Amino acid sequence: MTSQKVREQFLNFFKNKEHKIVPSAPMVMKNDPTLLFTNAGMNQFKEYFLGNTKPTFKRASDTQKCLRVSGKHNDLEEVGKDTYHHTMFEMLGNWSFGDYFKKEAIAWAWELLTEVYKIDKDCLYVTVFEGSEDADQLAMDKEAYDFWKAIVPEERILMGNKKDNFWEMGDQGPCGPCSEIHVDIRSAEEKAKTPGAELVNMDHPQVVEIWNLVFIQYNRKANGQLENLPEKHVDTGMGFERLCMVLQGVQSNYDTDVFTPLIREIEAITESKYGKNEETDIAIRVIADHVRAVAFAIADGQLPSNTGAGYVIRRILRRAIRYGFTFLDTKEPFIYRLVNTLASQMGAAFPELKNQQQLIENVIKEEENSFLSTLEQGLVLLDSVMKSAKDKKVDGDKAFELYDTFGFPIDLTALILEEKGFALDTEGFEQALQAQKARSRAASEISKGDWTVLEQDTEQEFIGYDALEAQVKVVKYRKVTTKKEGDRYQLVFNPTPFYAEGGGQVGDKGYLEAANGDVTYILDTKKENNEIVHFAENLPADLAGTFKAVVDKKQRQRTASNHTATHLLHQALREILGTHVEQKGSAVHSKHLRFDFSHFAKVTPEELEAVEQFVNARIAGQIPLEENRNVPVKQALEAGAMALFGEKYGDTVRTIKFGNSIELCGGTHVQNTSEIWHFKITSEGAVAAGIRRIEAITSDAVKAFYQENDATLSDIKGLLNKAKDPVKAVADLQDENAQLRKQVEQLLKEKAKGLKSELLNEVTNVNGVDFLAKQVDLDATGIKDLLFEMGANKDNLFVLLAADKDGKALLSCYISKELAKAKELNAGQIVRELGKYIQGGGGGQPFFATAGGKNPAGIPEALDKVKEYLN
Ligand code: ATP
Ligand code: MG
């Protein structure tokens, strides 16, 4: 059964059981401070389990793009080494939000696996939570056990401990027991040797967990106690690639059609063979796996970078490059060439790969190029480290420097050193690494207290599109401490007019005013689990009663102006550069805006001007805002609204329309484009291969910009004696300057000519040689030119000129070539020897040489001693 079909049948099965099939949420998290990447199917439904939002449907199913490379779930180091963990994988799942529970979840899972997919029942084992003796004193999950017993022979039902079979989202919140389904795909012979039941949860590559059914029935409270939830939920996750392995009768995820096309392509490009040698195989698996993770991340809008999620992506790609470099001997970029295979194989299920193929290829190729050159430089550095190493031992600090400053991976250092017979002080490296980690931890140390809940079960309402002030009640708060800012408080209040950071737009600032007039400043606003959290400078003294919540109006207006301008800029770019332009990120602040977009060339000054004009024409056109809330997403897209890749949209969306610019957007905007006043681009440049960035300003910032320019201009006019036409005045100055420069050059030439004839007059005959030794006031080049001019057409000249330039002594010796030959004189040797008088040295050729020294007081002696060479 092809993987495509496996996915299809899963979704069809649950569709027939009245589940709503939802799209995968983006793999890169945008608005969740607790997670960089989606690591499980349930992430996008967290707010439903927490009760912050009520779902509009009771049952859902999907395939979710997951990435497990950071935080609580990090499988990175296993990937490639084993055959069933990936960085990026698809998690098939079905959910019940307060609807069906254990009975149906268990029965349906079994039905799907054994009747639809027809997996041999004798290969399957299930686990049930055995209960716990700890503080929770949980009973075994008898319910689940009984449901399983009705359909599965008892010897295939195994008991599992709290670590494997009790699932918790975090320190607090919804949790419950789970049942896992494991599959044993060993040969009959192997099975006869060891019973499968003994290998479940033992990290055996052919006895693996494929599906986890979580029964959410408790809430873990801040004090550590569990309470029963009024609503019970089901959350399941099945590894798609593992399921394909089972259904395609192969022993490794990499032997399924999810991976084989990629592996064939790697073999062809690198002229290697999969399945012959363990080292090569690991490298091929790493590359086949990592290209997926990186390509999906870029398609979701996350480019490799130096911080946060971007850094994680960069590290994954570098790991792949390094495995290729070391084990497949790839010295040229090649991973980007796999994107085509990936896009044709997965593009049907995930169209973002196909739509953005070119961009993904460009970005990967540029990263490969730059890291390969880092590797090359690192190799050179490593060579010199080895040369200076004592007793063939490289110390940890040196290896750490290579790693930290040049990004040269430690395992590569270790490998090369080992090959060359050098030892590496790994302990020293580890110490240096830990010390650095401790330093950065100390810098960002943060502690979060528990939420103190004042009002239970409130669903928070955001009213900030219509109001900037409201009477509100504080629902809950917690203390947050950071090194940088000290104690701060996070408040949730309801309703709230404060816009939370999102969609590129900054969060609102403002204040809360208590009934007695006390004011608490709100410094920022962010979203967490779909709740709007306000960052307060301090905790209001009395939290009871109502507060007046006031948003900083000026900042909001300026931000809105920049946000609307961003939409118009987006429209302008697509109009002027072409529809290949896609938004790749934006930052809307009160002072400026930034817009990143795909485009493969520099935007020319003419194009930039056209873009500015386009936007300013729409500002002058006084276009009113047409805002529509709760539009069905399909209808919005049909109306031509621009949606972004990697953005999660609900069933209904908000559309923002200014004339022909329509975008799905949750941000705040001006009521009429005329409020923007004016749009001015301040810079254009590249951010990555194929991604450009425009920065611009609007409204008050443009006024400030022009005022500043105006002030500069009047300063310039002042300097130009109040010239009426400063441009002409500056041009005149430049002309005059050029003329004066010419005159100076002419004068200098004439001066040199005069000096030349003067000096030639002073030449005397010493032992048949035309000789002169003298101190002059010229620099090194002046002296050199002068000497060569004096020497022209002369075959018997010997001159030593000295100079004292800024406390440094200079000697220049010139001897006619014929004379040097005839008398075996060598100017180079002469200045070297005379150099001792001026405490310096030098050299050159037999007919011309110079020396420099730090003792000008020695010049007379040098000039005197030179005569001795003529004796
Ligand atoms: P394992 O113990 O094998 O790492 P897990 O307990 O971490 O699995 P869950 O968090 O329960 O797994 O995830 C649900 C399902 O997702 C698993 O049953 C498995 O089929 C699949 N899965 C988990 N991690 C990975 C991974 N790194 N690569 C591929 N599939 C995975
Ligand atoms: Mg795991």
PDB file of N, CA and C in Angstrom, residues 92 113 119 124 180-183 208-212 237-240 242-243 245-246:
ATOM      1  N   LEU A  92      -0.399  11.041  12.619  1.00  0.00           N
ATOM      2  CA  LEU A  92      -1.819  10.893  12.321  1.00  0.00           C
ATOM      3  C   LEU A  92      -2.558  10.903  13.646  1.00  0.00           C
ATOM      4  N   LEU A 113      -6.593  -0.633  12.465  1.00  0.00           N
ATOM      5  CA  LEU A 113      -5.340  -1.371  12.253  1.00  0.00           C
ATOM      6  C   LEU A 113      -5.584  -2.768  11.705  1.00  0.00           C
ATOM      7  N   ILE A 119      -3.533  -5.437   9.565  1.00  0.00           N
ATOM      8  CA  ILE A 119      -2.312  -5.859  10.251  1.00  0.00           C
ATOM      9  C   ILE A 119      -2.631  -7.127  11.043  1.00  0.00           C
ATOM     10  N   LEU A 124       0.535  -7.516  17.200  1.00  0.00           N
ATOM     11  CA  LEU A 124       0.228  -6.308  17.973  1.00  0.00           C
ATOM     12  C   LEU A 124       0.214  -6.552  19.482  1.00  0.00           C
ATOM     13  N   GLU A 180      -0.773   2.427  24.651  1.00  0.00           N
ATOM     14  CA  GLU A 180       0.019   2.463  23.422  1.00  0.00           C
ATOM     15  C   GLU A 180      -0.193   1.172  22.643  1.00  0.00           C
ATOM     16  N   ILE A 181      -0.050   1.282  21.343  1.00  0.00           N
ATOM     17  CA  ILE A 181      -0.103   0.079  20.521  1.00  0.00           C
ATOM     18  C   ILE A 181       1.285  -0.124  19.929  1.00  0.00           C
ATOM     19  N   HIS A 182       1.824  -1.324  20.151  1.00  0.00           N
ATOM     20  CA  HIS A 182       3.167  -1.637  19.650  1.00  0.00           C
ATOM     21  C   HIS A 182       3.046  -2.731  18.603  1.00  0.00           C
ATOM     22  N   VAL A 183       4.000  -2.737  17.679  1.00  0.00           N
ATOM     23  CA  VAL A 183       3.953  -3.756  16.639  1.00  0.00           C
ATOM     24  C   VAL A 183       5.293  -4.486  16.578  1.00  0.00           C
ATOM     25  N   VAL A 208       8.215  -1.763  17.841  1.00  0.00           N
ATOM     26  CA  VAL A 208       8.118  -0.320  18.085  1.00  0.00           C
ATOM     27  C   VAL A 208       6.691   0.133  18.373  1.00  0.00           C
ATOM     28  N   GLU A 209       6.623   1.232  19.088  1.00  0.00           N
ATOM     29  CA  GLU A 209       5.335   1.854  19.361  1.00  0.00           C
ATOM     30  C   GLU A 209       4.868   2.541  18.078  1.00  0.00           C
ATOM     31  N   ILE A 210       3.609   2.274  17.684  1.00  0.00           N
ATOM     32  CA  ILE A 210       3.133   3.051  16.540  1.00  0.00           C
ATOM     33  C   ILE A 210       2.039   4.053  16.915  1.00  0.00           C
ATOM     34  N   TRP A 211       1.277   3.750  17.945  1.00  0.00           N
ATOM     35  CA  TRP A 211       0.123   4.630  18.203  1.00  0.00           C
ATOM     36  C   TRP A 211      -0.029   4.821  19.699  1.00  0.00           C
ATOM     37  N   ASN A 212      -0.283   6.043  20.088  1.00  0.00           N
ATOM     38  CA  ASN A 212      -0.503   6.339  21.495  1.00  0.00           C
ATOM     39  C   ASN A 212      -1.894   6.950  21.661  1.00  0.00           C
ATOM     40  N   GLY A 237      -2.060   9.814  18.740  1.00  0.00           N
ATOM     41  CA  GLY A 237      -1.017  10.139  17.762  1.00  0.00           C
ATOM     42  C   GLY A 237      -0.367   8.872  17.248  1.00  0.00           C
ATOM     43  N   MET A 238      -0.338   8.748  15.920  1.00  0.00           N
ATOM     44  CA  MET A 238       0.286   7.565  15.315  1.00  0.00           C
ATOM     45  C   MET A 238       1.363   8.025  14.340  1.00  0.00           C
ATOM     46  N   GLY A 239       2.540   7.407  14.448  1.00  0.00           N
ATOM     47  CA  GLY A 239       3.647   7.747  13.546  1.00  0.00           C
ATOM     48  C   GLY A 239       3.358   7.227  12.142  1.00  0.00           C
ATOM     49  N   PHE A 240       3.193   8.153  11.207  1.00  0.00           N
ATOM     50  CA  PHE A 240       2.825   7.790   9.836  1.00  0.00           C
ATOM     51  C   PHE A 240       3.904   6.927   9.173  1.00  0.00           C
ATOM     52  N   ARG A 242       6.154   5.064  10.545  1.00  0.00           N
ATOM     53  CA  ARG A 242       6.241   3.735  11.165  1.00  0.00           C
ATOM     54  C   ARG A 242       5.107   2.856  10.670  1.00  0.00           C
ATOM     55  N   LEU A 243       3.918   3.459  10.533  1.00  0.00           N
ATOM     56  CA  LEU A 243       2.773   2.699  10.031  1.00  0.00           C
ATOM     57  C   LEU A 243       3.063   2.208   8.607  1.00  0.00           C
ATOM     58  N   MET A 245       5.919   1.574   7.337  1.00  0.00           N
ATOM     59  CA  MET A 245       6.903   0.492   7.427  1.00  0.00           C
ATOM     60  C   MET A 245       6.187  -0.841   7.656  1.00  0.00           C
ATOM     61  N   VAL A 246       5.232  -0.828   8.583  1.00  0.00           N
ATOM     62  CA  VAL A 246       4.505  -2.061   8.893  1.00  0.00           C
ATOM     63  C   VAL A 246       3.694  -2.507   7.677  1.00  0.00           C
TER      64      VAL A 246
END
